């Protein structure tokens, strides 16, 4: 599928089947979700055979399709999205080449008027034979033919096919205007005895140049906006270390890597429920499962939003896509491949993206009737002036457009073609997308990556904003917030703790080491380091054993519930100090919530973190307790979004992690914060990405969307008014404007001026 017209035709083909109740087509994921009528299944026909027949019908209509296999595996998902990325790259190259070709022809076409422009400016200089050649009707005809068969070919074929299938689109309008103008000029050129003007050869070149430029800009924005989910898929480990055999089945730490265990790397899709896999420190867990042996801490932030790692030991469950930090784990697979947690999240994201937007572009919805109306007006115009008008108003034959002999046929043909030309998409089809594209460009300058015009439409009507906690209201980066000791300096406590934790990978250890390095402290060399996952780390520092960890395996929270405390102990002295680790509140979190509330937008906090931590953050930013939801899984977050939507609210979700991906995709508008410190999986599935990593940009995006949509409706109203005004004039309804409207050069550039006016009006109203 290349454009919105393709989506419309695919949907119409599917909906035409008597077994189909409804169909939703998504261009970004290149999928179609079909809901079958109950009676179709009651008749005994399998859904698989129906899907196969629908895919065959689409292929016959020019859209190669195949049934999507339920529960696609990891490798298949990765391959599918890589193939889509290649197609998008090829489409960008093809679109750029078309525009370059089209505007080369436009430049040559404009060159034919250079001598007239120079003379009109009082500049009488020799302009050489080249411009004389360009002024030749045969050369203009060649340029027009090149435009129609070259860069405009796909556009014209698409418009013709859409018209034949009874669903004309904007390409149909371009095709009728361009081809009709070419035919009129060709007839006049090949029949010089008619003494007709062949200047309409320039019309196809001009129209196609402007239309293809607009389409190229729109395609580029759409491709950038498409969700390839590469980062999301990067969490799916395609390879697993399968444990073949082991003589010892006990769960002691020493037996996790027992000498007689035989392991082999296999595709994750080949792992079955009940198989055992081995995951080493720093690796991604490939399957959902239960720990059989080993102890470690696991980073589950991409699933739960919890910034602190979670302790795992025998009997506890782990999820695919999470990262094992400290020790090796032997895991029994409970669900694999397409049934794993991360695979279900991907399907939820794809399904949510397949939901049809509630607000459709007005221009597309009226394109079909508009084409038929214009064709009817064109035919009526021809009939009126040829059979009636030229007799009732004989003076009109004295106009230049009727030729030197005042030919009624030439007059009628030109007026009927003018109706088609004036009603081209430069007036109706480009007014709305041009304004939206300028709006998205302005957003990009403000650090807002807006994925398409429909996003701006939905964002402008938002009345609820759901916020994640970790990484959204907070920084999402654990840091040392305080160091306490009675007998040692703070720097000494940090030096010893950093020495012990220097080789550890989990976020708390990195926070301690980073703090020591930022203070330029000398970190001592350690000996005999031992890590006890979930408890802490022990090492010899300057001849004494130093331990860094929690008082028990659960850790200890400070009274504010927003900090985690780790303790430093020394051999012979006991606990000598404590270090508080916290995830700091964003500097603009409170002001952003206040600005949203001042704009009449309610805020709700959805988090996978513990209730105490969520309540503390909500209180600091000014979110009421009735709008707090804590300890939520990704599925529960999605249900919370659905509940708000079911109550009639328009919801925007703001998040930063993969655990937010389903709710980001399900919300009317998903807004992802691009965290500078790490790759952000949420940005690949969100409607808007905040590239500046500032929460205040949420309000900036809302303001921009409202200003842009106000200009969109203004431009669309202006474009419709233009057609209402210009079509009657083009049809010859008045005598005075008739002379201007049918001046070939002025008419040819009318739509181009509209394009510029739309852009400049939007820039003036939304520029920062």
PDB file of C-alpha atoms in Angstrom, residues 430-693:
ATOM      1  CA  UNK A 430      -3.384  19.876  -0.660  1.00  0.00           C
ATOM      2  CA  UNK A 431      -4.923  22.500   1.608  1.00  0.00           C
ATOM      3  CA  UNK A 432      -5.330  20.176   4.581  1.00  0.00           C
ATOM      4  CA  UNK A 433      -2.201  17.966   4.354  1.00  0.00           C
ATOM      5  CA  UNK A 434      -0.001  20.961   3.553  1.00  0.00           C
ATOM      6  CA  UNK A 435      -1.115  22.760   6.686  1.00  0.00           C
ATOM      7  CA  UNK A 436      -0.585  19.629   8.753  1.00  0.00           C
ATOM      8  CA  UNK A 437       2.868  19.021   7.313  1.00  0.00           C
ATOM      9  CA  UNK A 438       3.929  22.570   8.096  1.00  0.00           C
ATOM     10  CA  UNK A 439       2.604  22.030  11.614  1.00  0.00           C
ATOM     11  CA  UNK A 440       4.654  18.871  12.030  1.00  0.00           C
ATOM     12  CA  UNK A 441       7.737  20.679  10.710  1.00  0.00           C
ATOM     13  CA  UNK A 442       7.276  23.415  13.284  1.00  0.00           C
ATOM     14  CA  UNK A 443       6.899  20.712  15.892  1.00  0.00           C
ATOM     15  CA  UNK A 444      10.186  19.148  14.816  1.00  0.00           C
ATOM     16  CA  UNK A 445      11.941  22.468  15.399  1.00  0.00           C
ATOM     17  CA  UNK A 446      10.573  22.355  18.951  1.00  0.00           C
ATOM     18  CA  UNK A 447      11.766  18.789  19.473  1.00  0.00           C
ATOM     19  CA  UNK A 448       8.369  17.190  18.810  1.00  0.00           C
ATOM     20  CA  UNK A 449       8.298  14.221  16.429  1.00  0.00           C
ATOM     21  CA  UNK A 450       4.644  14.102  15.356  1.00  0.00           C
ATOM     22  CA  UNK A 451       3.668  10.986  13.440  1.00  0.00           C
ATOM     23  CA  UNK A 452       1.112  12.258  10.924  1.00  0.00           C
ATOM     24  CA  UNK A 453      -1.797  14.640  10.597  1.00  0.00           C
ATOM     25  CA  UNK A 454      -4.339  12.324  12.229  1.00  0.00           C
ATOM     26  CA  UNK A 455      -2.284  12.580  15.431  1.00  0.00           C
ATOM     27  CA  UNK A 456      -2.748  16.346  15.471  1.00  0.00           C
ATOM     28  CA  UNK A 457      -6.482  15.882  14.915  1.00  0.00           C
ATOM     29  CA  UNK A 458      -6.807  13.575  17.900  1.00  0.00           C
ATOM     30  CA  UNK A 459      -4.447  15.511  20.163  1.00  0.00           C
ATOM     31  CA  UNK A 460      -6.402  18.731  19.687  1.00  0.00           C
ATOM     32  CA  UNK A 461      -9.471  17.135  21.316  1.00  0.00           C
ATOM     33  CA  UNK A 462      -7.711  15.482  24.289  1.00  0.00           C
ATOM     34  CA  UNK A 463      -9.281  16.059  27.731  1.00  0.00           C
ATOM     35  CA  UNK A 464      -7.401  13.438  29.786  1.00  0.00           C
ATOM     36  CA  UNK A 465      -3.641  12.863  30.076  1.00  0.00           C
ATOM     37  CA  UNK A 466      -2.409   9.632  31.668  1.00  0.00           C
ATOM     38  CA  UNK A 467       1.151   9.804  33.021  1.00  0.00           C
ATOM     39  CA  UNK A 468       3.604   7.041  33.832  1.00  0.00           C
ATOM     40  CA  UNK A 469       5.850   7.557  36.868  1.00  0.00           C
ATOM     41  CA  UNK A 470       9.272   6.041  36.289  1.00  0.00           C
ATOM     42  CA  UNK A 471      11.103   7.889  33.529  1.00  0.00           C
ATOM     43  CA  UNK A 472       8.156  10.209  32.881  1.00  0.00           C
ATOM     44  CA  UNK A 473       7.491  12.198  36.035  1.00  0.00           C
ATOM     45  CA  UNK A 474      10.856  11.043  37.357  1.00  0.00           C
ATOM     46  CA  UNK A 475      14.222  10.996  35.622  1.00  0.00           C
ATOM     47  CA  UNK A 476      14.259   7.195  35.328  1.00  0.00           C
ATOM     48  CA  UNK A 477      17.917   7.122  36.409  1.00  0.00           C
ATOM     49  CA  UNK A 478      18.707   6.046  40.010  1.00  0.00           C
ATOM     50  CA  UNK A 479      21.207   8.435  41.584  1.00  0.00           C
ATOM     51  CA  UNK A 480      22.838   8.855  44.978  1.00  0.00           C
ATOM     52  CA  UNK A 481      20.766  11.386  46.893  1.00  0.00           C
ATOM     53  CA  UNK A 482      22.388  11.162  50.337  1.00  0.00           C
ATOM     54  CA  UNK A 483      25.283   9.544  52.216  1.00  0.00           C
ATOM     55  CA  UNK A 484      25.266   9.130  55.994  1.00  0.00           C
ATOM     56  CA  UNK A 485      27.935   7.962  58.462  1.00  0.00           C
ATOM     57  CA  UNK A 486      28.907   8.629  62.051  1.00  0.00           C
ATOM     58  CA  UNK A 487      32.579   7.676  62.017  1.00  0.00           C
ATOM     59  CA  UNK A 488      33.554   8.177  58.365  1.00  0.00           C
ATOM     60  CA  UNK A 489      33.468  11.014  55.871  1.00  0.00           C
ATOM     61  CA  UNK A 490      30.880  10.785  53.094  1.00  0.00           C
ATOM     62  CA  UNK A 491      33.666  10.582  50.516  1.00  0.00           C
ATOM     63  CA  UNK A 492      35.229   7.617  52.331  1.00  0.00           C
ATOM     64  CA  UNK A 493      31.921   5.741  52.389  1.00  0.00           C
ATOM     65  CA  UNK A 494      31.491   6.390  48.669  1.00  0.00           C
ATOM     66  CA  UNK A 495      35.063   5.274  47.919  1.00  0.00           C
ATOM     67  CA  UNK A 496      34.629   1.946  49.695  1.00  0.00           C
ATOM     68  CA  UNK A 497      31.163   1.324  48.231  1.00  0.00           C
ATOM     69  CA  UNK A 498      32.279   2.225  44.709  1.00  0.00           C
ATOM     70  CA  UNK A 499      35.284  -0.094  45.001  1.00  0.00           C
ATOM     71  CA  UNK A 500      33.044  -3.020  45.948  1.00  0.00           C
ATOM     72  CA  UNK A 501      30.405  -2.259  43.284  1.00  0.00           C
ATOM     73  CA  UNK A 502      32.726  -1.221  40.460  1.00  0.00           C
ATOM     74  CA  UNK A 503      32.322  -4.403  38.415  1.00  0.00           C
ATOM     75  CA  UNK A 504      28.589  -4.838  39.092  1.00  0.00           C
ATOM     76  CA  UNK A 505      26.097  -4.091  36.322  1.00  0.00           C
ATOM     77  CA  UNK A 506      22.826  -3.326  38.082  1.00  0.00           C
ATOM     78  CA  UNK A 507      21.532   0.298  38.290  1.00  0.00           C
ATOM     79  CA  UNK A 508      22.187   0.787  42.028  1.00  0.00           C
ATOM     80  CA  UNK A 509      25.830  -0.184  41.646  1.00  0.00           C
ATOM     81  CA  UNK A 510      26.219   2.082  38.625  1.00  0.00           C
ATOM     82  CA  UNK A 511      24.649   4.967  40.569  1.00  0.00           C
ATOM     83  CA  UNK A 512      27.203   4.584  43.375  1.00  0.00           C
ATOM     84  CA  UNK A 513      30.157   4.292  40.999  1.00  0.00           C
ATOM     85  CA  UNK A 514      28.961   7.242  38.886  1.00  0.00           C
ATOM     86  CA  UNK A 515      28.630   9.392  42.017  1.00  0.00           C
ATOM     87  CA  UNK A 516      32.168   8.576  43.101  1.00  0.00           C
ATOM     88  CA  UNK A 517      33.528   9.266  39.631  1.00  0.00           C
ATOM     89  CA  UNK A 518      31.640  12.569  39.377  1.00  0.00           C
ATOM     90  CA  UNK A 519      33.331  13.679  42.625  1.00  0.00           C
ATOM     91  CA  UNK A 520      36.671  12.559  41.152  1.00  0.00           C
ATOM     92  CA  UNK A 521      37.281  10.198  44.072  1.00  0.00           C
ATOM     93  CA  UNK A 522      40.032   7.598  43.877  1.00  0.00           C
ATOM     94  CA  UNK A 523      38.430   4.167  43.834  1.00  0.00           C
ATOM     95  CA  UNK A 524      40.583   1.579  45.671  1.00  0.00           C
ATOM     96  CA  UNK A 525      41.535  -1.762  44.154  1.00  0.00           C
ATOM     97  CA  UNK A 526      39.625  -4.762  45.537  1.00  0.00           C
ATOM     98  CA  UNK A 527      40.422  -8.442  45.970  1.00  0.00           C
ATOM     99  CA  UNK A 528      38.267 -11.554  46.208  1.00  0.00           C
ATOM    100  CA  UNK A 529      34.955 -10.036  45.210  1.00  0.00           C
ATOM    101  CA  UNK A 530      31.826 -12.088  45.963  1.00  0.00           C
ATOM    102  CA  UNK A 531      28.306 -11.177  44.855  1.00  0.00           C
ATOM    103  CA  UNK A 532      25.263 -12.558  46.652  1.00  0.00           C
ATOM    104  CA  UNK A 533      22.364 -11.630  44.332  1.00  0.00           C
ATOM    105  CA  UNK A 534      19.587  -9.848  46.154  1.00  0.00           C
ATOM    106  CA  UNK A 535      21.736  -9.207  49.232  1.00  0.00           C
ATOM    107  CA  UNK A 536      24.802  -7.339  48.073  1.00  0.00           C
ATOM    108  CA  UNK A 537      28.482  -7.553  47.245  1.00  0.00           C
ATOM    109  CA  UNK A 538      31.508  -8.340  49.414  1.00  0.00           C
ATOM    110  CA  UNK A 539      35.151  -7.562  48.623  1.00  0.00           C
ATOM    111  CA  UNK A 540      38.475  -6.889  50.322  1.00  0.00           C
ATOM    112  CA  UNK A 541      39.321  -3.180  50.361  1.00  0.00           C
ATOM    113  CA  UNK A 542      42.631  -2.002  51.851  1.00  0.00           C
ATOM    114  CA  UNK A 543      43.027  -5.254  53.788  1.00  0.00           C
ATOM    115  CA  UNK A 544      39.524  -5.338  55.262  1.00  0.00           C
ATOM    116  CA  UNK A 545      36.339  -6.983  54.034  1.00  0.00           C
ATOM    117  CA  UNK A 546      33.707  -4.429  53.005  1.00  0.00           C
ATOM    118  CA  UNK A 547      30.085  -5.336  52.252  1.00  0.00           C
ATOM    119  CA  UNK A 548      27.573  -3.210  50.349  1.00  0.00           C
ATOM    120  CA  UNK A 549      23.924  -4.247  50.254  1.00  0.00           C
ATOM    121  CA  UNK A 550      20.561  -4.398  51.970  1.00  0.00           C
ATOM    122  CA  UNK A 551      19.684  -5.432  55.511  1.00  0.00           C
ATOM    123  CA  UNK A 552      17.570  -8.253  54.108  1.00  0.00           C
ATOM    124  CA  UNK A 553      16.760  -9.636  50.666  1.00  0.00           C
ATOM    125  CA  UNK A 554      13.839  -7.264  50.261  1.00  0.00           C
ATOM    126  CA  UNK A 555      15.914  -4.176  50.849  1.00  0.00           C
ATOM    127  CA  UNK A 556      14.844  -1.243  53.013  1.00  0.00           C
ATOM    128  CA  UNK A 557      12.838   1.774  51.915  1.00  0.00           C
ATOM    129  CA  UNK A 558      13.281   5.165  53.522  1.00  0.00           C
ATOM    130  CA  UNK A 559      10.368   6.879  55.206  1.00  0.00           C
ATOM    131  CA  UNK A 560       9.598   8.954  52.149  1.00  0.00           C
ATOM    132  CA  UNK A 561       8.991   5.750  50.118  1.00  0.00           C
ATOM    133  CA  UNK A 562      10.768   7.385  47.200  1.00  0.00           C
ATOM    134  CA  UNK A 563      14.284   6.233  48.114  1.00  0.00           C
ATOM    135  CA  UNK A 564      16.072   2.911  48.463  1.00  0.00           C
ATOM    136  CA  UNK A 565      18.800   2.628  51.105  1.00  0.00           C
ATOM    137  CA  UNK A 566      21.887   0.430  50.784  1.00  0.00           C
ATOM    138  CA  UNK A 567      24.251  -0.090  53.688  1.00  0.00           C
ATOM    139  CA  UNK A 568      28.034  -0.231  53.887  1.00  0.00           C
ATOM    140  CA  UNK A 569      29.618  -2.590  56.425  1.00  0.00           C
ATOM    141  CA  UNK A 570      33.262  -3.187  57.340  1.00  0.00           C
ATOM    142  CA  UNK A 571      34.895  -6.198  58.936  1.00  0.00           C
ATOM    143  CA  UNK A 572      35.100  -5.755  62.700  1.00  0.00           C
ATOM    144  CA  UNK A 573      33.053  -2.523  62.701  1.00  0.00           C
ATOM    145  CA  UNK A 574      29.618  -3.565  61.489  1.00  0.00           C
ATOM    146  CA  UNK A 575      27.544  -1.037  59.575  1.00  0.00           C
ATOM    147  CA  UNK A 576      29.581   2.112  59.041  1.00  0.00           C
ATOM    148  CA  UNK A 577      27.345   4.070  56.676  1.00  0.00           C
ATOM    149  CA  UNK A 578      24.268   4.223  54.468  1.00  0.00           C
ATOM    150  CA  UNK A 579      23.671   5.464  50.935  1.00  0.00           C
ATOM    151  CA  UNK A 580      20.244   6.612  49.750  1.00  0.00           C
ATOM    152  CA  UNK A 581      19.437   5.906  46.103  1.00  0.00           C
ATOM    153  CA  UNK A 582      16.546   7.794  44.544  1.00  0.00           C
ATOM    154  CA  UNK A 583      14.953   8.397  41.190  1.00  0.00           C
ATOM    155  CA  UNK A 584      14.689  12.173  41.128  1.00  0.00           C
ATOM    156  CA  UNK A 585      11.604  14.083  40.058  1.00  0.00           C
ATOM    157  CA  UNK A 586      11.900  15.896  36.735  1.00  0.00           C
ATOM    158  CA  UNK A 587      12.405  19.610  37.217  1.00  0.00           C
ATOM    159  CA  UNK A 588       9.407  20.436  35.032  1.00  0.00           C
ATOM    160  CA  UNK A 589       7.042  17.712  36.293  1.00  0.00           C
ATOM    161  CA  UNK A 590       5.063  19.868  38.708  1.00  0.00           C
ATOM    162  CA  UNK A 591       4.780  22.852  36.351  1.00  0.00           C
ATOM    163  CA  UNK A 592       3.653  20.587  33.499  1.00  0.00           C
ATOM    164  CA  UNK A 593       0.836  19.064  35.563  1.00  0.00           C
ATOM    165  CA  UNK A 594      -0.262  22.552  36.613  1.00  0.00           C
ATOM    166  CA  UNK A 595      -0.284  23.800  32.994  1.00  0.00           C
ATOM    167  CA  UNK A 596      -2.328  20.804  31.892  1.00  0.00           C
ATOM    168  CA  UNK A 597      -4.870  21.390  34.630  1.00  0.00           C
ATOM    169  CA  UNK A 598      -5.056  25.092  33.765  1.00  0.00           C
ATOM    170  CA  UNK A 599      -5.946  24.085  30.203  1.00  0.00           C
ATOM    171  CA  UNK A 600      -8.884  22.063  31.501  1.00  0.00           C
ATOM    172  CA  UNK A 601      -7.155  18.701  31.085  1.00  0.00           C
ATOM    173  CA  UNK A 602      -7.355  16.152  33.893  1.00  0.00           C
ATOM    174  CA  UNK A 603      -4.266  14.121  34.763  1.00  0.00           C
ATOM    175  CA  UNK A 604      -4.127  10.529  36.002  1.00  0.00           C
ATOM    176  CA  UNK A 605      -1.055   8.595  37.167  1.00  0.00           C
ATOM    177  CA  UNK A 606      -0.642   4.992  35.946  1.00  0.00           C
ATOM    178  CA  UNK A 607       2.420   3.129  37.221  1.00  0.00           C
ATOM    179  CA  UNK A 608       3.761  -0.365  37.742  1.00  0.00           C
ATOM    180  CA  UNK A 609       5.697   0.819  40.792  1.00  0.00           C
ATOM    181  CA  UNK A 610       4.661   0.215  44.420  1.00  0.00           C
ATOM    182  CA  UNK A 611       1.774   2.249  45.788  1.00  0.00           C
ATOM    183  CA  UNK A 612       3.796   4.182  48.381  1.00  0.00           C
ATOM    184  CA  UNK A 613       6.295   5.458  45.817  1.00  0.00           C
ATOM    185  CA  UNK A 614       3.542   6.410  43.378  1.00  0.00           C
ATOM    186  CA  UNK A 615       1.554   8.276  46.053  1.00  0.00           C
ATOM    187  CA  UNK A 616       4.640  10.246  47.105  1.00  0.00           C
ATOM    188  CA  UNK A 617       5.361  11.394  43.551  1.00  0.00           C
ATOM    189  CA  UNK A 618       1.692  12.197  42.862  1.00  0.00           C
ATOM    190  CA  UNK A 619       1.510  14.354  45.974  1.00  0.00           C
ATOM    191  CA  UNK A 620       4.617  16.295  44.944  1.00  0.00           C
ATOM    192  CA  UNK A 621       3.300  17.142  41.462  1.00  0.00           C
ATOM    193  CA  UNK A 622      -0.288  17.862  42.500  1.00  0.00           C
ATOM    194  CA  UNK A 623      -2.212  14.809  41.266  1.00  0.00           C
ATOM    195  CA  UNK A 624      -5.090  13.852  43.557  1.00  0.00           C
ATOM    196  CA  UNK A 625      -5.245  10.449  45.223  1.00  0.00           C
ATOM    197  CA  UNK A 626      -8.412   9.571  43.278  1.00  0.00           C
ATOM    198  CA  UNK A 627      -6.385   9.768  40.054  1.00  0.00           C
ATOM    199  CA  UNK A 628      -3.636   7.344  41.165  1.00  0.00           C
ATOM    200  CA  UNK A 629      -3.279   3.741  39.978  1.00  0.00           C
ATOM    201  CA  UNK A 630      -0.238   1.780  41.196  1.00  0.00           C
ATOM    202  CA  UNK A 631       1.248  -1.720  40.792  1.00  0.00           C
ATOM    203  CA  UNK A 632      -0.218  -2.051  37.296  1.00  0.00           C
ATOM    204  CA  UNK A 633       0.878  -4.598  34.704  1.00  0.00           C
ATOM    205  CA  UNK A 634       0.996  -3.496  31.036  1.00  0.00           C
ATOM    206  CA  UNK A 635      -2.377  -5.185  30.508  1.00  0.00           C
ATOM    207  CA  UNK A 636      -3.896  -3.357  33.487  1.00  0.00           C
ATOM    208  CA  UNK A 637      -2.570  -0.049  32.185  1.00  0.00           C
ATOM    209  CA  UNK A 638      -4.305  -0.733  28.888  1.00  0.00           C
ATOM    210  CA  UNK A 639      -7.544  -1.556  30.703  1.00  0.00           C
ATOM    211  CA  UNK A 640      -7.328   1.741  32.596  1.00  0.00           C
ATOM    212  CA  UNK A 641      -6.975   3.597  29.280  1.00  0.00           C
ATOM    213  CA  UNK A 642      -9.907   1.659  27.810  1.00  0.00           C
ATOM    214  CA  UNK A 643     -12.074   2.499  30.823  1.00  0.00           C
ATOM    215  CA  UNK A 644     -11.461   6.212  30.379  1.00  0.00           C
ATOM    216  CA  UNK A 645     -12.248   5.955  26.668  1.00  0.00           C
ATOM    217  CA  UNK A 646     -15.427   3.995  27.395  1.00  0.00           C
ATOM    218  CA  UNK A 647     -16.525   6.878  29.625  1.00  0.00           C
ATOM    219  CA  UNK A 648     -16.311   9.193  26.620  1.00  0.00           C
ATOM    220  CA  UNK A 649     -12.932  10.772  27.341  1.00  0.00           C
ATOM    221  CA  UNK A 650     -10.210  11.470  24.788  1.00  0.00           C
ATOM    222  CA  UNK A 651      -7.017  10.154  26.372  1.00  0.00           C
ATOM    223  CA  UNK A 652      -3.341  10.869  25.775  1.00  0.00           C
ATOM    224  CA  UNK A 653      -0.833   8.513  27.400  1.00  0.00           C
ATOM    225  CA  UNK A 654       2.664   9.742  28.297  1.00  0.00           C
ATOM    226  CA  UNK A 655       5.344   7.132  28.967  1.00  0.00           C
ATOM    227  CA  UNK A 656       8.908   6.116  28.264  1.00  0.00           C
ATOM    228  CA  UNK A 657       9.284   2.335  28.620  1.00  0.00           C
ATOM    229  CA  UNK A 658       8.296  -0.823  26.815  1.00  0.00           C
ATOM    230  CA  UNK A 659       5.848  -1.544  29.638  1.00  0.00           C
ATOM    231  CA  UNK A 660       3.960   1.529  28.396  1.00  0.00           C
ATOM    232  CA  UNK A 661       3.875   0.372  24.759  1.00  0.00           C
ATOM    233  CA  UNK A 662       0.405  -1.276  24.762  1.00  0.00           C
ATOM    234  CA  UNK A 663      -1.240   1.682  26.494  1.00  0.00           C
ATOM    235  CA  UNK A 664       0.657   4.166  24.296  1.00  0.00           C
ATOM    236  CA  UNK A 665      -0.709   2.425  21.210  1.00  0.00           C
ATOM    237  CA  UNK A 666      -4.230   2.020  22.618  1.00  0.00           C
ATOM    238  CA  UNK A 667      -4.610   5.631  23.763  1.00  0.00           C
ATOM    239  CA  UNK A 668      -6.041   8.205  21.382  1.00  0.00           C
ATOM    240  CA  UNK A 669      -2.557   9.735  21.362  1.00  0.00           C
ATOM    241  CA  UNK A 670       0.573   8.031  22.694  1.00  0.00           C
ATOM    242  CA  UNK A 671       3.370  10.390  23.749  1.00  0.00           C
ATOM    243  CA  UNK A 672       6.836   8.950  24.424  1.00  0.00           C
ATOM    244  CA  UNK A 673       9.671  10.751  26.160  1.00  0.00           C
ATOM    245  CA  UNK A 674      12.989  10.113  24.397  1.00  0.00           C
ATOM    246  CA  UNK A 675      15.311   9.449  27.310  1.00  0.00           C
ATOM    247  CA  UNK A 676      18.863  10.553  26.620  1.00  0.00           C
ATOM    248  CA  UNK A 677      20.326   7.898  28.869  1.00  0.00           C
ATOM    249  CA  UNK A 678      18.998   4.813  27.135  1.00  0.00           C
ATOM    250  CA  UNK A 679      17.315   3.507  24.017  1.00  0.00           C
ATOM    251  CA  UNK A 680      13.610   4.201  24.282  1.00  0.00           C
ATOM    252  CA  UNK A 681      11.391   1.390  23.051  1.00  0.00           C
ATOM    253  CA  UNK A 682       8.247   3.421  23.683  1.00  0.00           C
ATOM    254  CA  UNK A 683       9.279   5.975  21.054  1.00  0.00           C
ATOM    255  CA  UNK A 684       8.800   3.405  18.297  1.00  0.00           C
ATOM    256  CA  UNK A 685       5.131   2.832  19.080  1.00  0.00           C
ATOM    257  CA  UNK A 686       4.084   6.318  20.155  1.00  0.00           C
ATOM    258  CA  UNK A 687       2.183   8.867  18.092  1.00  0.00           C
ATOM    259  CA  UNK A 688       4.421  11.679  19.338  1.00  0.00           C
ATOM    260  CA  UNK A 689       8.030  11.489  20.538  1.00  0.00           C
ATOM    261  CA  UNK A 690       9.452  14.235  22.758  1.00  0.00           C
ATOM    262  CA  UNK A 691      12.997  14.448  21.431  1.00  0.00           C
ATOM    263  CA  UNK A 692      14.018  17.091  23.951  1.00  0.00           C
ATOM    264  CA  UNK A 693      13.457  14.721  26.900  1.00  0.00           C
TER     265      UNK A 693
END
